[in-house]
mmCIF file of C-alpha atoms and ligand atoms in Angstrom:
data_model
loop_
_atom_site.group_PDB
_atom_site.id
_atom_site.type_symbol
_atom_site.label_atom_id
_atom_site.label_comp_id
_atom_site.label_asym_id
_atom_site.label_seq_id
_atom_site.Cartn_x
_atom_site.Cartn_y
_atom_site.Cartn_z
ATOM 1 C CA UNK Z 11 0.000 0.000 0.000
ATOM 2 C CA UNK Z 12 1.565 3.256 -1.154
ATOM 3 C CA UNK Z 13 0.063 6.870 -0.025
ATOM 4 C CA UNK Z 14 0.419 10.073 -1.239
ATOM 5 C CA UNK Z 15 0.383 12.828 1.565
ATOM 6 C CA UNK Z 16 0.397 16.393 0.111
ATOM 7 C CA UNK Z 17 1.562 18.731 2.478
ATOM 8 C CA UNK Z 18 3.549 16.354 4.352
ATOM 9 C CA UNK Z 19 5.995 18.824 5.717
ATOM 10 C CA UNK Z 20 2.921 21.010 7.749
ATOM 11 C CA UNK Z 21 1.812 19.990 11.243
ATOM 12 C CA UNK Z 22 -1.319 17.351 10.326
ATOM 13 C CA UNK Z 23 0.950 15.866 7.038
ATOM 14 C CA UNK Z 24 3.801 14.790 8.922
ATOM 15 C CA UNK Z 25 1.547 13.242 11.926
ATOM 16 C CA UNK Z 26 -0.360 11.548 9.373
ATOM 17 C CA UNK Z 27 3.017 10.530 8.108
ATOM 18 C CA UNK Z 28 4.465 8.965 11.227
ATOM 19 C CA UNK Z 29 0.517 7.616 11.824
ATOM 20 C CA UNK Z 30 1.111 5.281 7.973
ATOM 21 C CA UNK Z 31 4.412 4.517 8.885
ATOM 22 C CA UNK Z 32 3.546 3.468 12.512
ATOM 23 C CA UNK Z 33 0.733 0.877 10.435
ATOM 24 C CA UNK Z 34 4.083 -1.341 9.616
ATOM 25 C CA UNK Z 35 2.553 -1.854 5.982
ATOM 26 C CA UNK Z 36 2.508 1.241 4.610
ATOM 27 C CA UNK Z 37 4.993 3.338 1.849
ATOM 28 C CA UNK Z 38 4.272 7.012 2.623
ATOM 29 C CA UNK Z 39 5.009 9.376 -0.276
ATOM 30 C CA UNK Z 40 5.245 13.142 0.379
ATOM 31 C CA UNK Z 41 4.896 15.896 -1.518
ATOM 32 C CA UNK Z 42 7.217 19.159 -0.826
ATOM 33 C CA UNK Z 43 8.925 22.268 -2.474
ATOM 34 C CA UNK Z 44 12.346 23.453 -3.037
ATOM 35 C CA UNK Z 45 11.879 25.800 -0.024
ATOM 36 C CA UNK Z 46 9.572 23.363 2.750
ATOM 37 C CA UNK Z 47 10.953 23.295 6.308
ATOM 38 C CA UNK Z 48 11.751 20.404 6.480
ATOM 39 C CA UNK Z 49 12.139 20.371 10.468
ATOM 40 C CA UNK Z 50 8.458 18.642 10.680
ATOM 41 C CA UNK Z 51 9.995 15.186 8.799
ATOM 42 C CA UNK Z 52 13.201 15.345 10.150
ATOM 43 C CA UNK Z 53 12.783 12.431 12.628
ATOM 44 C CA UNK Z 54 10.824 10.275 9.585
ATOM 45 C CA UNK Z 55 13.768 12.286 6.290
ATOM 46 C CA UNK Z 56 14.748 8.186 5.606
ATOM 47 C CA UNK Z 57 11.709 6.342 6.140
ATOM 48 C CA UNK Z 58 9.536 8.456 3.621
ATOM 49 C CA UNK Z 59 9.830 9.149 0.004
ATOM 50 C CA UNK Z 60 10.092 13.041 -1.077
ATOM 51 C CA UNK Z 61 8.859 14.722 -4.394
ATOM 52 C CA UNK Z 62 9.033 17.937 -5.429
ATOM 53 C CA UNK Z 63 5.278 19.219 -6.427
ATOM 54 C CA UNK Z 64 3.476 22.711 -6.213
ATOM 55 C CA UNK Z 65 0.157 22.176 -6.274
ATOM 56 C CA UNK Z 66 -0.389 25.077 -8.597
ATOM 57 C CA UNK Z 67 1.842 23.665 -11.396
ATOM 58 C CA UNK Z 68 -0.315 21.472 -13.657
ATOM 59 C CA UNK Z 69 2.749 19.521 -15.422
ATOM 60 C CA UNK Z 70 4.145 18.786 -12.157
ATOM 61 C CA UNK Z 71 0.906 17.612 -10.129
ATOM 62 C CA UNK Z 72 0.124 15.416 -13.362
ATOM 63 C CA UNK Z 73 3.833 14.150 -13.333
ATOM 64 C CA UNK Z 74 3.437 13.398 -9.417
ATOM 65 C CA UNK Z 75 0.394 11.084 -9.930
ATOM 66 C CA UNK Z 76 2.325 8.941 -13.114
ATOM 67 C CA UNK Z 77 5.184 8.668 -11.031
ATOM 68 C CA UNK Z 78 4.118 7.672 -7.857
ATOM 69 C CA UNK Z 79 0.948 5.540 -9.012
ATOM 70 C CA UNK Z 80 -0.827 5.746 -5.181
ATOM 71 C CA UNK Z 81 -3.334 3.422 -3.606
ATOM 72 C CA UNK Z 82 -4.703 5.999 -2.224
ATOM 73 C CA UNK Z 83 -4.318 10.372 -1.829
ATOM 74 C CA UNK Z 84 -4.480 12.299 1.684
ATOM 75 C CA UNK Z 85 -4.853 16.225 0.171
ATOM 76 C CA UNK Z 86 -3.697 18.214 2.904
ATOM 77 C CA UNK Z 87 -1.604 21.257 1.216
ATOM 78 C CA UNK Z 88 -3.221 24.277 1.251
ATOM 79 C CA UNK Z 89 -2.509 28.182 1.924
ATOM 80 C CA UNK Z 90 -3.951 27.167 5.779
ATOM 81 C CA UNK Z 91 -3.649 30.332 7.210
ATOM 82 C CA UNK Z 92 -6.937 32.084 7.759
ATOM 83 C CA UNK Z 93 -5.476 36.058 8.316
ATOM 84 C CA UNK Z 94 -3.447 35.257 4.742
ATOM 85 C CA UNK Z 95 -6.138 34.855 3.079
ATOM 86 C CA UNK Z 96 -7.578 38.460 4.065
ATOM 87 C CA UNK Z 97 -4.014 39.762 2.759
ATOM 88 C CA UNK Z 98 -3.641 37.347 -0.364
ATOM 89 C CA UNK Z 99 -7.255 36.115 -1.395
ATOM 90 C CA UNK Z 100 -5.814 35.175 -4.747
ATOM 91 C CA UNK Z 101 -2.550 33.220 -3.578
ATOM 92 C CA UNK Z 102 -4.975 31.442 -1.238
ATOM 93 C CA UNK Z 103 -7.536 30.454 -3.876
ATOM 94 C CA UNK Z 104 -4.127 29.626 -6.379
ATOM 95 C CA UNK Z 105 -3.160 27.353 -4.165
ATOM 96 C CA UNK Z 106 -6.077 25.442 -2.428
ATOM 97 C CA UNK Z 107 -9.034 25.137 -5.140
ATOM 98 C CA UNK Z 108 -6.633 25.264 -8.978
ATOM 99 C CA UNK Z 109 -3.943 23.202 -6.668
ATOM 100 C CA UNK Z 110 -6.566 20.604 -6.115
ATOM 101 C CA UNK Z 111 -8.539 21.353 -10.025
ATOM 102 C CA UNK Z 112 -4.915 19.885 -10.994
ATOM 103 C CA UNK Z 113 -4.893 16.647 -8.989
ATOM 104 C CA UNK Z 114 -8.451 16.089 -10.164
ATOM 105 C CA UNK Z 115 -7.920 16.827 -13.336
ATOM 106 C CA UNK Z 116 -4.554 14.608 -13.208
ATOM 107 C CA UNK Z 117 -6.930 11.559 -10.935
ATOM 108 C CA UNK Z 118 -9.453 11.486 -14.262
ATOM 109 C CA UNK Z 119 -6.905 11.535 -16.776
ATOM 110 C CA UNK Z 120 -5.157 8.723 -15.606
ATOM 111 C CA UNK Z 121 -8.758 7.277 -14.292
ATOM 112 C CA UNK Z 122 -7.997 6.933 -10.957
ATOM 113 C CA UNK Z 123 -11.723 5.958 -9.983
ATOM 114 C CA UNK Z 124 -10.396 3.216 -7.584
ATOM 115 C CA UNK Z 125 -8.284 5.531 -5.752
ATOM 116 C CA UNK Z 126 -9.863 6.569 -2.363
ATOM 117 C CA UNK Z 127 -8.796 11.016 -1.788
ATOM 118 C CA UNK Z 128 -9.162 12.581 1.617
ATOM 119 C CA UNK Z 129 -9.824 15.909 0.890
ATOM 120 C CA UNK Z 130 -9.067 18.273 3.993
ATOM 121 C CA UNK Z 131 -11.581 20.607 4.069
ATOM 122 C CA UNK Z 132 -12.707 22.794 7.161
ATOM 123 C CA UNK Z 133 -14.882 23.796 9.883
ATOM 124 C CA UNK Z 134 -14.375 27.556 8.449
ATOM 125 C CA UNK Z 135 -16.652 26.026 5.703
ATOM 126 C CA UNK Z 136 -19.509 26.972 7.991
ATOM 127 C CA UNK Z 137 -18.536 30.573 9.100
ATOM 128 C CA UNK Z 138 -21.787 32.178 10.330
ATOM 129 C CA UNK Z 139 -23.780 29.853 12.587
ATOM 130 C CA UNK Z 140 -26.624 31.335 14.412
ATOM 131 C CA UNK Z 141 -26.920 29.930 18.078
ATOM 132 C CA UNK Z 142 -29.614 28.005 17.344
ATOM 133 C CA UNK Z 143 -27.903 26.089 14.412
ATOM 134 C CA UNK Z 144 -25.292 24.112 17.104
ATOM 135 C CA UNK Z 145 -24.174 21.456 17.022
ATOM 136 C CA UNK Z 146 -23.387 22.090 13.670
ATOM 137 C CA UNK Z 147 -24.157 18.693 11.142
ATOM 138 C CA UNK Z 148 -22.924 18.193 7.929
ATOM 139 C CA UNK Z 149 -26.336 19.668 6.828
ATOM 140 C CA UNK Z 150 -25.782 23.369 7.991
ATOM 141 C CA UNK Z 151 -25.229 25.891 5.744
ATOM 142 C CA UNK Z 152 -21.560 26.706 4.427
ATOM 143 C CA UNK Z 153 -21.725 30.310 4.939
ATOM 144 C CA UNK Z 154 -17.952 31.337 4.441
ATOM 145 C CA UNK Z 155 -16.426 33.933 6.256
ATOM 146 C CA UNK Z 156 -13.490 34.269 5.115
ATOM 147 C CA UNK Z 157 -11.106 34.026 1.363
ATOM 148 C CA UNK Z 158 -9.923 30.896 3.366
ATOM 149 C CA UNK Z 159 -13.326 29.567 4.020
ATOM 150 C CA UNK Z 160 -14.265 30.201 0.332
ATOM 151 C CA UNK Z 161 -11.101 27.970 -0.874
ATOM 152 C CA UNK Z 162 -12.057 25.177 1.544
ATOM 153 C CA UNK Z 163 -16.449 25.162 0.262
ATOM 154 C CA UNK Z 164 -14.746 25.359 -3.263
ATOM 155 C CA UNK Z 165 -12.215 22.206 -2.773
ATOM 156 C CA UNK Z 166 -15.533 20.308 -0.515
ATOM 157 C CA UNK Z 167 -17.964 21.264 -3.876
ATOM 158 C CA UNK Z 168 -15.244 20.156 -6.271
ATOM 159 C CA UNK Z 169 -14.513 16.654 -4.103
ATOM 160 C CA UNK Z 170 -18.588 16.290 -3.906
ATOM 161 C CA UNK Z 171 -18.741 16.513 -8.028
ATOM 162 C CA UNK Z 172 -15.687 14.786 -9.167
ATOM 163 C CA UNK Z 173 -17.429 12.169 -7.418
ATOM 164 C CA UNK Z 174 -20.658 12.437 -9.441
ATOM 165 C CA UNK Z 175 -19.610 13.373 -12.327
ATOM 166 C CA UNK Z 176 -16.071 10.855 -12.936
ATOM 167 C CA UNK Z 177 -16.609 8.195 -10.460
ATOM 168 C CA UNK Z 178 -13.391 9.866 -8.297
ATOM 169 C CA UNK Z 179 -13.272 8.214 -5.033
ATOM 170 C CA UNK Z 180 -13.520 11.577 -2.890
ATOM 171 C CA UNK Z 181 -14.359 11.478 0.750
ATOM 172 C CA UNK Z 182 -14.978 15.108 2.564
ATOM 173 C CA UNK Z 183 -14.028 16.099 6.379
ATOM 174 C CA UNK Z 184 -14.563 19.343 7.927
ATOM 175 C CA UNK Z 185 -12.373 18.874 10.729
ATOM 176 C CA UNK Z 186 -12.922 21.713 13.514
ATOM 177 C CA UNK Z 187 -9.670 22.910 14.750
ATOM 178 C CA UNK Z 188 -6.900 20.508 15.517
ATOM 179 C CA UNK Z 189 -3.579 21.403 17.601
ATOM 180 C CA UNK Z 190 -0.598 20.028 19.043
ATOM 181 C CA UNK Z 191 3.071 20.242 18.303
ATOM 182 C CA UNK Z 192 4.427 21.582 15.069
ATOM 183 C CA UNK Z 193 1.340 23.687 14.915
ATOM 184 C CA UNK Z 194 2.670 26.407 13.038
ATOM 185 C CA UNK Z 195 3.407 29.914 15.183
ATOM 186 C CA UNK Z 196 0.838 31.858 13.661
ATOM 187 C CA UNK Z 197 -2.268 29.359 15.256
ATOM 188 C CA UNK Z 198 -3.798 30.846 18.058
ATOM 189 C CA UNK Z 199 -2.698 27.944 20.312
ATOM 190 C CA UNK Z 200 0.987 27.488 19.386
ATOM 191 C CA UNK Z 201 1.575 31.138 19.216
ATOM 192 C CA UNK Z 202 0.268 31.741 22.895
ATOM 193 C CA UNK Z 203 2.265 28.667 23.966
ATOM 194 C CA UNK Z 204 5.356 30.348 22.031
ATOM 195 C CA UNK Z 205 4.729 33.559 23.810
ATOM 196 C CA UNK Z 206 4.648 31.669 27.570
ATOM 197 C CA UNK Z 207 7.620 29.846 26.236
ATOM 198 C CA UNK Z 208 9.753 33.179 25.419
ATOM 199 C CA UNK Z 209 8.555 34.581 28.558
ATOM 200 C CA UNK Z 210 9.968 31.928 30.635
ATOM 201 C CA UNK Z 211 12.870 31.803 28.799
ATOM 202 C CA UNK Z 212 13.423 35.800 29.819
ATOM 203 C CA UNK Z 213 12.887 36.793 25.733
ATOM 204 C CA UNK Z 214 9.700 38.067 25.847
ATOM 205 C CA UNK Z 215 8.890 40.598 28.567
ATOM 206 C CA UNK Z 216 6.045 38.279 31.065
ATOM 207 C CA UNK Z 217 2.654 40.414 28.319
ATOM 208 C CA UNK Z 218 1.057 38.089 26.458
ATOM 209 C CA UNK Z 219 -0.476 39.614 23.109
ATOM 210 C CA UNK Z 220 -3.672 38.121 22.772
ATOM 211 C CA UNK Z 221 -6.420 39.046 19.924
ATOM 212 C CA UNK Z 222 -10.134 37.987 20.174
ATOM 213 C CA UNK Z 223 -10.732 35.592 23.585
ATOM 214 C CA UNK Z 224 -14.145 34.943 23.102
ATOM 215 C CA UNK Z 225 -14.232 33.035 20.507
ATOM 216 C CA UNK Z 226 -15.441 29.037 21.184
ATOM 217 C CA UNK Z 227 -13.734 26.313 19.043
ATOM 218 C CA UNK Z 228 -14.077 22.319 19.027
ATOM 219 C CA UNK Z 229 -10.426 21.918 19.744
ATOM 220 C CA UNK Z 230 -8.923 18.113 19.027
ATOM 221 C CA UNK Z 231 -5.358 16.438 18.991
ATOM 222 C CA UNK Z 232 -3.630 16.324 15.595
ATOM 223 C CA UNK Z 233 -2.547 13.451 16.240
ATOM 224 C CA UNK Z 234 -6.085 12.180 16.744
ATOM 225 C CA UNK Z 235 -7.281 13.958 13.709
ATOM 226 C CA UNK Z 236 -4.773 11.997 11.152
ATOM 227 C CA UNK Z 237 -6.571 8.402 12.347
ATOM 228 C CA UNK Z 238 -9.310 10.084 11.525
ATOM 229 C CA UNK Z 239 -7.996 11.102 8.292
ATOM 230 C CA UNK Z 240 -6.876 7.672 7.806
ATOM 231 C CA UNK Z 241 -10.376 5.860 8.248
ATOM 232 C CA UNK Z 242 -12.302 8.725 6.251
ATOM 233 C CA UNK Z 243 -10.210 7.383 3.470
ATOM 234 C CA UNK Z 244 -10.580 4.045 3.499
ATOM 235 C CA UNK Z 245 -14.213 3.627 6.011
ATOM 236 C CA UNK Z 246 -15.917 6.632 4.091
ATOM 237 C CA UNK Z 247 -18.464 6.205 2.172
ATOM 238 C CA UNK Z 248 -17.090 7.717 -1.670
ATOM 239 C CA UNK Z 249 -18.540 11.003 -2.218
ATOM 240 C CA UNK Z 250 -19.726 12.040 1.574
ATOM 241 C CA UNK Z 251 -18.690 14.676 4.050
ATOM 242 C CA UNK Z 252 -18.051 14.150 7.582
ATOM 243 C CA UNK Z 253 -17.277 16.328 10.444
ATOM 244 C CA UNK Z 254 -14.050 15.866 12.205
ATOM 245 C CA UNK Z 255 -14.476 17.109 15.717
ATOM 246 C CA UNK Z 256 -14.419 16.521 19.556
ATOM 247 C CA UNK Z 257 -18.235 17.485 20.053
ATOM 248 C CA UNK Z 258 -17.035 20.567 23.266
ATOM 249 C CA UNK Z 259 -16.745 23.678 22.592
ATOM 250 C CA UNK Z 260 -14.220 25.597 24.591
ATOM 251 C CA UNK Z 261 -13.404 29.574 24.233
ATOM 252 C CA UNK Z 262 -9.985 30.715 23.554
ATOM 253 C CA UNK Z 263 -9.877 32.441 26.763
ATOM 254 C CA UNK Z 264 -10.525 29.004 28.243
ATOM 255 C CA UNK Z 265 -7.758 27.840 26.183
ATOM 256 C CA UNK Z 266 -5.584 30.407 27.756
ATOM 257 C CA UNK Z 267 -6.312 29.486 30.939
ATOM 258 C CA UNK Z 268 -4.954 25.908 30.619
ATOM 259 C CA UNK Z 269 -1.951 26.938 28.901
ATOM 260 C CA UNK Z 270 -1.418 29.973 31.661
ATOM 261 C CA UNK Z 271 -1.773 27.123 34.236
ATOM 262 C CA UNK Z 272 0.868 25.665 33.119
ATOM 263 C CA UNK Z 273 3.210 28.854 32.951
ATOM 264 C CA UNK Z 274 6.198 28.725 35.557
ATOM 265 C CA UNK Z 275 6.349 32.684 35.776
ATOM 266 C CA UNK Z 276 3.354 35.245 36.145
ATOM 267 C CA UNK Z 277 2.158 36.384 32.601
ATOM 268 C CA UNK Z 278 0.209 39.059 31.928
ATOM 269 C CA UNK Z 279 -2.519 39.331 29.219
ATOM 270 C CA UNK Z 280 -2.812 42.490 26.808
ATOM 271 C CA UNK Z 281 -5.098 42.308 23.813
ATOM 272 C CA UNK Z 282 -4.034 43.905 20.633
ATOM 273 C CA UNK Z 283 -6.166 45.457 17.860
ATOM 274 C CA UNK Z 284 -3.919 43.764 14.541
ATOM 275 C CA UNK Z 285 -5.153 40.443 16.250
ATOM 276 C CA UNK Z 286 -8.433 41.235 15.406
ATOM 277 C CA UNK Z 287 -9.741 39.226 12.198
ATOM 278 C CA UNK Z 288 -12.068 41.639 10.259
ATOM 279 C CA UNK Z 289 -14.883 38.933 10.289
ATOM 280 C CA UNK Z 290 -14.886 36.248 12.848
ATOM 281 C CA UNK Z 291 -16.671 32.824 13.585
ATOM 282 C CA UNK Z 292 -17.947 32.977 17.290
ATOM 283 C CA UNK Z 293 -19.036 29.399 17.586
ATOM 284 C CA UNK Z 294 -17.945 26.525 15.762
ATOM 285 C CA UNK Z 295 -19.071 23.259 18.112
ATOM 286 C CA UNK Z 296 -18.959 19.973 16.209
ATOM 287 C CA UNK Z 297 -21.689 17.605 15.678
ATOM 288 C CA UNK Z 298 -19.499 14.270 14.827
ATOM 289 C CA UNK Z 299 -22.597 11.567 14.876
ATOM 290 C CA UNK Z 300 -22.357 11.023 11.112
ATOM 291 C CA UNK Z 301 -18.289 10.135 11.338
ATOM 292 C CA UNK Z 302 -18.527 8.526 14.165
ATOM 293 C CA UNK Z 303 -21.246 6.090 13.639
ATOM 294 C CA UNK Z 304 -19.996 5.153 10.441
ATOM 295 C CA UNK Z 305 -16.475 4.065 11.947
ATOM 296 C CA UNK Z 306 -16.249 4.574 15.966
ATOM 297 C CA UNK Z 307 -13.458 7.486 15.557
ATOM 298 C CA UNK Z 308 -13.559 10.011 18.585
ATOM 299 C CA UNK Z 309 -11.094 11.750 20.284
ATOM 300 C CA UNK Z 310 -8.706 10.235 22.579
ATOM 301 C CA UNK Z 311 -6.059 13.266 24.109
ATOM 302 C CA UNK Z 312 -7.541 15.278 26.273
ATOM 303 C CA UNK Z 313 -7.168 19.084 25.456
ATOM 304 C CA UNK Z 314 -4.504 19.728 28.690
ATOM 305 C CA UNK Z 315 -2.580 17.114 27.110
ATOM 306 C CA UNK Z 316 -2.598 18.326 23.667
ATOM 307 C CA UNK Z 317 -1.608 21.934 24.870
ATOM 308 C CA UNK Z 318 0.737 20.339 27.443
ATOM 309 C CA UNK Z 319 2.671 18.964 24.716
ATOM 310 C CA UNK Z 320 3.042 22.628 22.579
ATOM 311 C CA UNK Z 321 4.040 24.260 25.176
ATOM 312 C CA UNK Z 322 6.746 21.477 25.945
ATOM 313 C CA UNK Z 323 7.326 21.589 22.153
ATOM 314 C CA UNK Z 324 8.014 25.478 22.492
ATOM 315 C CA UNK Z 325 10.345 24.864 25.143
ATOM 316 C CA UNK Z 326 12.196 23.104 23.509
ATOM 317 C CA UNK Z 327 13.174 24.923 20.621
ATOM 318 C CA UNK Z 328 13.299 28.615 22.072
ATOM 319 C CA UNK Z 329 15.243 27.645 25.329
HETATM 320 P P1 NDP O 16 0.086 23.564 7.464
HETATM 321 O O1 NDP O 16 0.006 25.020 7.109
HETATM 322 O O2 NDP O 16 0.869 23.163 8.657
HETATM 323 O O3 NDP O 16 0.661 22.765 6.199
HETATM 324 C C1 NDP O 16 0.318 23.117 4.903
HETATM 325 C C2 NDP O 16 1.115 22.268 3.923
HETATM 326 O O4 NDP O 16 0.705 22.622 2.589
HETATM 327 C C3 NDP O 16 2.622 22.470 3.988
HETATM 328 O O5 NDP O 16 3.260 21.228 3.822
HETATM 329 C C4 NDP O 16 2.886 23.362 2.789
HETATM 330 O O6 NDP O 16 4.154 23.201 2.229
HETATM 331 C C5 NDP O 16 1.870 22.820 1.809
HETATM 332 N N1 NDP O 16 1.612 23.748 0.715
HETATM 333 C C6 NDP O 16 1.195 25.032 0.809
HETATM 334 N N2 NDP O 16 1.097 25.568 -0.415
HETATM 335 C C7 NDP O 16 1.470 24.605 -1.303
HETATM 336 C C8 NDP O 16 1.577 24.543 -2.708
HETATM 337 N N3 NDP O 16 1.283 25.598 -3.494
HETATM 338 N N4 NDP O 16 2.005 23.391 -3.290
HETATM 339 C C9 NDP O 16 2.307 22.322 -2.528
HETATM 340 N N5 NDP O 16 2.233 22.312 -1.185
HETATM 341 C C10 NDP O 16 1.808 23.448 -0.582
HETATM 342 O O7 NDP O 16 -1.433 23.061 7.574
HETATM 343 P P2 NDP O 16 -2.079 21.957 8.548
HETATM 344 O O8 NDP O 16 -1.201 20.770 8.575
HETATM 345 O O9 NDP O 16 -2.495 22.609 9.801
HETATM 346 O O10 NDP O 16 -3.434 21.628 7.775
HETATM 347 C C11 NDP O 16 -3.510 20.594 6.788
HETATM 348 C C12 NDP O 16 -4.808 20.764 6.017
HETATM 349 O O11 NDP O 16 -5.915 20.715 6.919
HETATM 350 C C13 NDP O 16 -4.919 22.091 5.268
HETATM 351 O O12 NDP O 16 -5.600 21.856 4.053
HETATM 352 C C14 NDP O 16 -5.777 22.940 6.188
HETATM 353 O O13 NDP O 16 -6.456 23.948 5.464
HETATM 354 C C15 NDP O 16 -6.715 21.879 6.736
HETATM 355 N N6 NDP O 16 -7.318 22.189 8.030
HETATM 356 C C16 NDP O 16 -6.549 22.455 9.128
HETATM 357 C C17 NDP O 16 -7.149 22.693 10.355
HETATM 358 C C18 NDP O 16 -6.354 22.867 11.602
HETATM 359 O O14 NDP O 16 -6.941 23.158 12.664
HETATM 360 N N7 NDP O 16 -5.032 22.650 11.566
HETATM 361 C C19 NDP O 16 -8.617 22.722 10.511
HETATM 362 C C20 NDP O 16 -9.313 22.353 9.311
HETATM 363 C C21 NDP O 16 -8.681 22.119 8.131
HETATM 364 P P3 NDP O 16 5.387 24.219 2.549
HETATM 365 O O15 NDP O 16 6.048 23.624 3.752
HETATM 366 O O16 NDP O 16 6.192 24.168 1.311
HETATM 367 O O17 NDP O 16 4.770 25.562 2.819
#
């Protein structure tokens, strides 16, 4: 069994890496460019194959697919930053809905029908969700709020009629937000654990910058959300959507809390205007029935553990 991973070098590719390579019977194949960190892989650099592919280079993603011949596609790349895509719109849609046009395209070419394709799309998907509308279900409307969100109801629509219309194998998860080391420092969760990090290290004067706290988000492990990457692929049913979440909602000031709980100096808290997003989701709290029923996955870290191990991550590297 051979995989392709796009994305391998960001934080959910390379756990979904070690995840298939951890299975004992699986070749993991990873896609990267000339300029990927490639710190994420290091500890896996000999046990997986590299190849260099950008997503929005036709030739090349149609090239990747002859040579590598997978059993079956995880599509993780993507411009994942939400804030980027207020300040790029264009790069962002580039990269996540032509990027994945081209493996399509490339998938019914070479008719790839029996080839089962995760397709990572997102909770953003649902943007504005009236109280009364949570849990949210795969039936709620996608009301995007963002050039982010957009991309990711763009790449869901395109999985839903490659599927109809060529047979393509696609399976759909909205997976609500997912942390844990390697998150990159941008993410609301790494950054903060970053900033307690510096502070303790005495490189960061003890204010943490903070932007909206009230936020609530369906926070998950990673490292739980590449198993259920793994059986969307190959327990989905072709063509569906599932929600990837925990089913808890939790604001980011509770979020804060944890991780300031687990500060060893005093930190203070200072909000800051340019952490403001111009739109923002207030609630995003994950119905996961459909996924679950259809093959057991749920959660397993708990959230202190999850933010336990960024901040120890953190450590680590600015120490
Ligand atoms: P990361 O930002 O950590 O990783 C993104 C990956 O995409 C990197 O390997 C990056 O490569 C690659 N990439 C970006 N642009 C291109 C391109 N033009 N061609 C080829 N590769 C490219 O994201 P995550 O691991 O956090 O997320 C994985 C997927 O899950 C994304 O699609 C994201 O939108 C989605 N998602 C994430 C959520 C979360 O909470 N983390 C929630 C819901 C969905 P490089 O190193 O070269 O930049």
């Amino acid at each position: 069994m051979r995989v392709l991973i796009t994305g391998i070098t960001g934080m959910a590719g390379s756990h979904l890496a070690e995840y298939c390579l951890a299975r004992g019977d699986v070749e993991v194949v990873g896609t990267v460019r000339w300029r990927s960190p490639r710190e994420n892989i290091a500890g896996i650099a000999d046990k997986v194959r590299l190849v260099d592919a950008d997503l929005r280079d036709q030739a090349g993603v149609r090239r990747l697919l002859e040579q590598v011949e997978p059993d079956a596609i995880f599509h993780l790349a993507a411009q994942s930053f939400v804030p980027a895509s207020w300040s790029g719109p264009a790069d962002t849609m580039m990269t996540n809905v032509l990027g994945q046009v081209h493996l399509l395209e490339a998938m019914r070419d070479l008719r790839m029908t029996d080839v089962p394709m995760q397709i990572a799309g997102s909770s953003e998907e649902y943007g504005l969700v009236h109280p009364e509308e949570t849990p949210i279900t795969e039936e709620n409307p996608l009301r995007p709020l963002s050039p982010y969100a957009v991309s990711k109801v763009t790449q869901d629509m395109l999985g839903w009629q490659y599927h109809q219309s060529f047979g393509l194998r696609t399976v759909r998860t909205r997976a609500f937000n997912h942390e844990g080391p390697r998150r990159g420092e941008v993410f609301v969760t790494s950054n903060f654990a970053k900033q307690i990090a510096l502070i303790e290290a005495g490189k960061q004067a003890p204010v943490l910058e903070v932007g909206n706290l009230e936020a609530r988000r369906d926070w998950h492990d990673v490292r739980d959300t590449v198993v259920a990457y793994w059986k969307a692929a190959f327990e989905g049913e072709p063509g569906e959507v599932y929600n990837i979440g925990r089913g808890e909602a939790l604001s980011i000031q509770g979020m804060l809390d944890i991780l300031l709980s687990m500060a060893k100096v005093d930190v203070k808290v200072r909000p800051v205007p340019e952490r403001m997003r111009p739109s923002d989701v207030e609630l995003l709290l994950c119905d996961p029935t459909k996924f679950r029923d259809r093959t057991g996955w749920t959660p397993t870290i708990p959230l202190d553990q999850t933010l336990r191990d960024t901040l120890e991550y953190w450590r680590e590297r600015v120490s």
